[in-house]
Coordinates of C-alpha atoms in Angstrom, one line a residue:
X14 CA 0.0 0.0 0.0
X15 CA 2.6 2.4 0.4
X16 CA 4.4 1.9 -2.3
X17 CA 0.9 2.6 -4.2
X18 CA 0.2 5.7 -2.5
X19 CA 4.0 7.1 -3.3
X20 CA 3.7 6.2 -7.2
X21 CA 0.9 8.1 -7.6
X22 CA 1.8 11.6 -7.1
X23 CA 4.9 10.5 -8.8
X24 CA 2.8 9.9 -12.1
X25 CA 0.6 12.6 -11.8
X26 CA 3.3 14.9 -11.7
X27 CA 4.9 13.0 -14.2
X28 CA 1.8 13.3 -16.4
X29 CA 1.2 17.1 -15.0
X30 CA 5.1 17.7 -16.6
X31 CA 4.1 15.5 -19.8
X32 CA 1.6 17.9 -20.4
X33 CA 3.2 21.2 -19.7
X34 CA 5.8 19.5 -22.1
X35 CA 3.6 19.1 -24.9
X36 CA 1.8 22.1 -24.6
X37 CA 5.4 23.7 -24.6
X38 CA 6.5 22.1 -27.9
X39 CA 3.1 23.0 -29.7
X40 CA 3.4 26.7 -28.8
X41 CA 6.9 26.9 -29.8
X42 CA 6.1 24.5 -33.7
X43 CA 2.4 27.4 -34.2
X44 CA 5.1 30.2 -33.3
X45 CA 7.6 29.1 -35.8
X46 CA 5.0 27.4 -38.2
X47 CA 2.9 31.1 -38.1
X48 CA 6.5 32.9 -38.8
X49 CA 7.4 30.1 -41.6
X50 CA 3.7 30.9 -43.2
X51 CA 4.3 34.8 -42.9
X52 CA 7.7 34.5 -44.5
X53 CA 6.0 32.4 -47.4
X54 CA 3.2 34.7 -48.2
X55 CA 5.0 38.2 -47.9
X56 CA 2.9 40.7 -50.6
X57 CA 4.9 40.0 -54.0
X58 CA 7.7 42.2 -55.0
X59 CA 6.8 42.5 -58.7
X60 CA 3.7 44.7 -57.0
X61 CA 5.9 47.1 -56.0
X62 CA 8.5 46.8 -59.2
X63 CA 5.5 47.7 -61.4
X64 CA 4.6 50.6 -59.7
X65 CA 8.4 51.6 -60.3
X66 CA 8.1 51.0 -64.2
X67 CA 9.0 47.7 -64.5
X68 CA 6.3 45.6 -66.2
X69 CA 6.8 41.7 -66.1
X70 CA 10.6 41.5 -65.4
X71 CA 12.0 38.7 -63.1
X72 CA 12.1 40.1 -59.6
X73 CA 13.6 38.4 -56.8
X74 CA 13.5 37.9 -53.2
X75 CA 17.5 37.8 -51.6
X76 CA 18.2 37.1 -48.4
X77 CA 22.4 37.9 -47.2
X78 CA 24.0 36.2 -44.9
X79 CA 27.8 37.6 -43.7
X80 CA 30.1 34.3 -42.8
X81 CA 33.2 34.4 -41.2
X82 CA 36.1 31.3 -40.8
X83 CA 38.4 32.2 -38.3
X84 CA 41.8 31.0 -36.8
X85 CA 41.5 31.9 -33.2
X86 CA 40.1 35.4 -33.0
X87 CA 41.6 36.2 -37.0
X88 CA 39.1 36.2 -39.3
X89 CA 41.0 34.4 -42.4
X90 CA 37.5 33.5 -45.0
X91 CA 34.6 36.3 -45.2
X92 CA 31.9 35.9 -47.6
X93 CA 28.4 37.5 -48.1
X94 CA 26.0 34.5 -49.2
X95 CA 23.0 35.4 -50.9
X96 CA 19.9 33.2 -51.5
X97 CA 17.7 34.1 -54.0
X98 CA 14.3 32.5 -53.2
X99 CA 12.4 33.3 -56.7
X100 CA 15.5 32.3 -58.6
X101 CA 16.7 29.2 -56.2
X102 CA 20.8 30.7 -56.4
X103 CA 23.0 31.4 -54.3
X104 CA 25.8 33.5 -55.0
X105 CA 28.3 33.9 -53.1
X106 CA 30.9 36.9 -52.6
X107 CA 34.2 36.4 -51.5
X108 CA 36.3 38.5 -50.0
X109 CA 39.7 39.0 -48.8
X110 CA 39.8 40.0 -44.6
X111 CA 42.4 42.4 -45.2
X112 CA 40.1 44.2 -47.9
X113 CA 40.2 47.9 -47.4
X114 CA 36.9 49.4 -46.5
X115 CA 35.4 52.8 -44.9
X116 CA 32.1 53.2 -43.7
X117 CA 30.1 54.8 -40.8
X118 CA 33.0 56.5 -39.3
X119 CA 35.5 53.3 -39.9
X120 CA 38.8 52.9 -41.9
X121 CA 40.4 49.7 -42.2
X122 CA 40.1 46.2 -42.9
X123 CA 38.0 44.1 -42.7
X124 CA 39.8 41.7 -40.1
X125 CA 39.8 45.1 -37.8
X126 CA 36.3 45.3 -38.2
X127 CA 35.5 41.9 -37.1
X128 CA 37.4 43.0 -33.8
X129 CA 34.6 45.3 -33.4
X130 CA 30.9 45.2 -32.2
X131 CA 29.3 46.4 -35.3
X132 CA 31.3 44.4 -37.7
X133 CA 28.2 43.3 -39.1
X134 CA 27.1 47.0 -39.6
X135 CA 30.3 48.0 -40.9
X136 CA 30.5 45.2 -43.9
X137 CA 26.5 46.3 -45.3
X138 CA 27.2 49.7 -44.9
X139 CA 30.5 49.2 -47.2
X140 CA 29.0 47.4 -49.9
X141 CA 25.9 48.9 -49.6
X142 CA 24.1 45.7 -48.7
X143 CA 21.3 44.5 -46.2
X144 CA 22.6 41.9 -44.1
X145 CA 20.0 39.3 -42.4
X146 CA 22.1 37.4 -40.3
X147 CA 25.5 36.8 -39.5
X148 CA 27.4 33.7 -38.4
X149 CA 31.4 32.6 -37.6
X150 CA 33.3 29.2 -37.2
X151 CA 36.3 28.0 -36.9
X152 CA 38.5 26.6 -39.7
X153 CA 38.7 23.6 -38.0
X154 CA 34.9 23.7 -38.0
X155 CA 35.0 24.3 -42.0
X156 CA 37.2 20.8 -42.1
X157 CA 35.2 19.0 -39.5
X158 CA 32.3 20.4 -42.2
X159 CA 34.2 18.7 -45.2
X160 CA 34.5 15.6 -43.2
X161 CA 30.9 15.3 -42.7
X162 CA 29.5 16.0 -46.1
X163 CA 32.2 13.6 -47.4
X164 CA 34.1 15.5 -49.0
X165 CA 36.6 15.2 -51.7
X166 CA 39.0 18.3 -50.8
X167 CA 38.9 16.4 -46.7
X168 CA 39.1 17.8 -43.4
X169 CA 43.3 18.7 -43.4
X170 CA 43.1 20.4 -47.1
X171 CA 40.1 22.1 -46.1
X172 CA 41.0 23.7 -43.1
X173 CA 44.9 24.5 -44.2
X174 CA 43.4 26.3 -47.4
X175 CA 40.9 28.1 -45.2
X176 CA 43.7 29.5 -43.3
X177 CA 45.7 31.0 -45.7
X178 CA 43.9 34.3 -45.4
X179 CA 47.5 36.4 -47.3
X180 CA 47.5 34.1 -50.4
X181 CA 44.9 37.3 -51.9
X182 CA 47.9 39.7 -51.2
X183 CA 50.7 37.5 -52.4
X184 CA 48.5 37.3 -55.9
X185 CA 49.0 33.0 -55.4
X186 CA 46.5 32.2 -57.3
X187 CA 47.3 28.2 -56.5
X188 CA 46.3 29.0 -52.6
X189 CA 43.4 31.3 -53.9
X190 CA 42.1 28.3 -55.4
X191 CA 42.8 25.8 -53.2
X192 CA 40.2 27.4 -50.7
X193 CA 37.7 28.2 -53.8
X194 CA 38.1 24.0 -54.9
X195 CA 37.3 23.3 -50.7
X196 CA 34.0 25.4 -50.0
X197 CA 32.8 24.6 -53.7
X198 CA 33.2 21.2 -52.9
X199 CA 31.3 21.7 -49.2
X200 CA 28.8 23.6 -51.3
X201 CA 28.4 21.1 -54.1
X202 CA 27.8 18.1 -51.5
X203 CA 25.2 20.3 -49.5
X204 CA 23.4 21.0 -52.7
X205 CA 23.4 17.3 -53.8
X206 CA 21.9 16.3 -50.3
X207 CA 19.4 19.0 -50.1
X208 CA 19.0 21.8 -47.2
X209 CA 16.9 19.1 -45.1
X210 CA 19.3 16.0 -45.3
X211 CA 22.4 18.7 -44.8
X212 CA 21.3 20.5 -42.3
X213 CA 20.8 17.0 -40.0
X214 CA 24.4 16.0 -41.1
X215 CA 25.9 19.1 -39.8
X216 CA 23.6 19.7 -36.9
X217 CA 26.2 19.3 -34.4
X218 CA 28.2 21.8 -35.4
X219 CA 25.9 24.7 -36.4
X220 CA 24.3 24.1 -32.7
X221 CA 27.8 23.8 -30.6
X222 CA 30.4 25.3 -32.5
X223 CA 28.7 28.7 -34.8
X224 CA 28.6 32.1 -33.2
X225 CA 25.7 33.4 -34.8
X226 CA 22.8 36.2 -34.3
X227 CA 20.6 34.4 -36.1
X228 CA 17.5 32.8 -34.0
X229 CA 16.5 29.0 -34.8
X230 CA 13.4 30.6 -36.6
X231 CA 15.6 32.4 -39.0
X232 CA 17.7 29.4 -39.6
X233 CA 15.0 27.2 -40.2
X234 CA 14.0 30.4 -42.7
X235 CA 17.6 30.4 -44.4
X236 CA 17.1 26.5 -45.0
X237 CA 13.3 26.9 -46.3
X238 CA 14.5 29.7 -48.5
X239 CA 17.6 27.3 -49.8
X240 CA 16.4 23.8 -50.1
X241 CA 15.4 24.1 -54.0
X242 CA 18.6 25.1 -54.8
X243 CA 20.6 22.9 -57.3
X244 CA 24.5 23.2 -58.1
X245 CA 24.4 24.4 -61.4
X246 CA 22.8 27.7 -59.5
X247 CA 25.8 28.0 -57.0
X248 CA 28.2 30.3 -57.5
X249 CA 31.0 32.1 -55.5
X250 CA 32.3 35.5 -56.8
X251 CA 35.2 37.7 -56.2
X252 CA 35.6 41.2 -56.4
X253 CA 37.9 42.6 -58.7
X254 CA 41.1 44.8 -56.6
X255 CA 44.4 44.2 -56.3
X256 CA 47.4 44.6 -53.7
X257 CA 48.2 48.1 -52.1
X258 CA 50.0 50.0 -49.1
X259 CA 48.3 51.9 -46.7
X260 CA 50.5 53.1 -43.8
X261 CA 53.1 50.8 -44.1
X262 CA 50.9 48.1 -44.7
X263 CA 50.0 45.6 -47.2
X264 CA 46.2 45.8 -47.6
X265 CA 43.6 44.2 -50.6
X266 CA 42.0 47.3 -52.5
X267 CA 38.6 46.8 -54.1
X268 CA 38.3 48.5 -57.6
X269 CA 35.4 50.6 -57.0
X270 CA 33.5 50.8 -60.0
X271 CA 34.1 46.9 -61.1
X272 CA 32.9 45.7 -57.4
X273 CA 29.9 48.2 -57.7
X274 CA 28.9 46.4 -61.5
X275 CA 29.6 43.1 -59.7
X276 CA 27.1 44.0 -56.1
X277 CA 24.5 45.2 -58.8
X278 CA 24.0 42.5 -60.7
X279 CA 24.6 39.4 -58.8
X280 CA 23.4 40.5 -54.9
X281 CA 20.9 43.2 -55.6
X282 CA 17.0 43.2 -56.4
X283 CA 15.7 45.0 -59.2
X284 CA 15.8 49.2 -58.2
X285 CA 18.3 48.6 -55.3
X286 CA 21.4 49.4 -57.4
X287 CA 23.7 51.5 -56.2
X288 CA 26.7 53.4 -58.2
X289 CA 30.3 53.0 -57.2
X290 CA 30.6 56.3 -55.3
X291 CA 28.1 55.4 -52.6
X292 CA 30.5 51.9 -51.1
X293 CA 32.5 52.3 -48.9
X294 CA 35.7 51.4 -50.7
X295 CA 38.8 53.7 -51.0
X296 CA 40.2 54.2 -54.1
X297 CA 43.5 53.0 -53.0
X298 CA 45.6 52.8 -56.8
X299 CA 45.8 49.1 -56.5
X300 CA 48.1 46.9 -58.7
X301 CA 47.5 44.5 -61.0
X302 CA 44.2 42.2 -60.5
X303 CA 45.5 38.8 -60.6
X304 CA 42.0 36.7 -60.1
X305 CA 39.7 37.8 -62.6
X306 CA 39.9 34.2 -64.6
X307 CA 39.1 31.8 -61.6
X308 CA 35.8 29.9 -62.9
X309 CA 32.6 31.2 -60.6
X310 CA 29.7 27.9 -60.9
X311 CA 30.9 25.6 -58.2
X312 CA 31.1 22.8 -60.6
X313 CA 33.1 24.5 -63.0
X314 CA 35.6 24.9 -60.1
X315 CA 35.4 21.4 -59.3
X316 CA 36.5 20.0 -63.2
X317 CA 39.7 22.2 -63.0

């Protein structure tokens, strides 16, 4: 009998818990199901690109994402990825951490940026580009990442290549490219599994091992807005520039009015173009531009 009497209050709290559980969980899968629905049925953007003259032209809806690969606290890999969800591309700019950039009151590069607490402010206000959500890892992360997906670069190649963050201001194309061939190969095997099946695969990491501002909500968004995205659609870009000095010091200077042509073609929406004098890059003189042959569609990259 008194074992009876002592299980059950045990199981009606247990059932009482069960219960606060599951009404837990439901709230929190309407919440993100609601936000999912809202995201999906946003009033159509050709509605507003026809009241701006433009009558039956492809429109698009881009979302930008800023990732960072760092070595310790050095950023060494920064990229802007930007999904288009009409189109189902991504395109993604590359660019080097010791690019030269001033914006909102900052002068410098981009790795002394990232040391700041508006680095994300600081990059779309350069180049003139809405960021949605910002994320860092560690190159060891980016190998553990090629690991995972299986791929054909491997963990060691992948991270070493990440970390080569001066092989922009040598002009070494060979190292250039050896980190291009490693994320187009993490891309490529992403695309081929799917957002879904990818996502599960590198779970671990993006939950233990990403710094990121982004809420699960808006990851779940980012991998909604991705997941019909094939290979032949992927592409990673890089703006034109070359190697020059400012104060002693051997920095990566964007060509202006190339990088402006680039931003307004490939990571803009129809009437968001802006001209060359309103980013935040210095005309700095820089050398010769070294990189302007490297293929962009990730399989492209891949057959070379």
């Amino acid at each position: 009998m008194i074992k009876k009497k002592g299980l059950a209050p045990r199981m009606f709290a247990a059932c009482i818990l069960s219960a606060i559980a599951t009404v837990f969980i439901l709230s929190l899968s309407a919440r993100a199901a609601k936000a999912r629905v809202g995201e999906q049925y946003v009033s159509p953007d050709y509605i507003r690109y026809i009241s701006q003259g433009y009558w039956l032209d492809t429109v698009s809806l881009k979302k930008n994402y800023l990732v960072t690969v760092t070595d310790g606290d050095l950023p060494v890999r920064v990229h802007i990825f930007t999904v288009d969800g009409d189109k189902n591309t991504l395109d993604v700019l590359e660019l080097p951490p010791n690019g030269y950039i001033s914006a909102d009151g900052f002068c410098g590069t981009l790795c002394e940026a990232y040391k700041t607490s508006v680095y994300k402010e600081i990059v779309a206000a350069a180049f003139r580009i809405k960021i949605d959500g910002s994320l860092s890892f560690s190159a060891e992360t980016f190998g553990d990442g090629a690991k995972l997906l299986k791929t054909r670069v491997g963990k060691e190649a992948a991270e070493e290549a990440a970390k080569d963050w001066q092989a922009y201001i040598r002009g070494d194309i060979r190292a250039v490219f050896d980190y291009r061939r490693a994320l187009a190969d993490i891309l490529k095997n992403i695309g081929d599994l799917g957002a879904q099946q990818s996502f599960a695969v590198l779970m671990n990491l993006i939950l233990n091992r990403f710094d990121t501002d982004m809420t699960v909500e808006d990851i779940i968004s980012a991998e909604n807005l991705s997941k019909e995205i094939k290979t032949d659609k992927i592409y990673i870009r890089f703006p034109a520039g070359g190697a020059a000095t400012v104060n002693g010091e051997q920095v990566w200077a964007f060509d202006r009015e190339k990088t402006a042509e680039l931003l307004n073609k490939h990571f803009r929406v129809k009437g968001k173009e802006y001209p060359a004098e309103a980013l935040g890059l210095p005309d700095l003189c820089a050398g010769e531009y070294l990189f302007g042959d490297i293929p962009e569609n990730i399989e492209d990259i891949l057959k070379t």
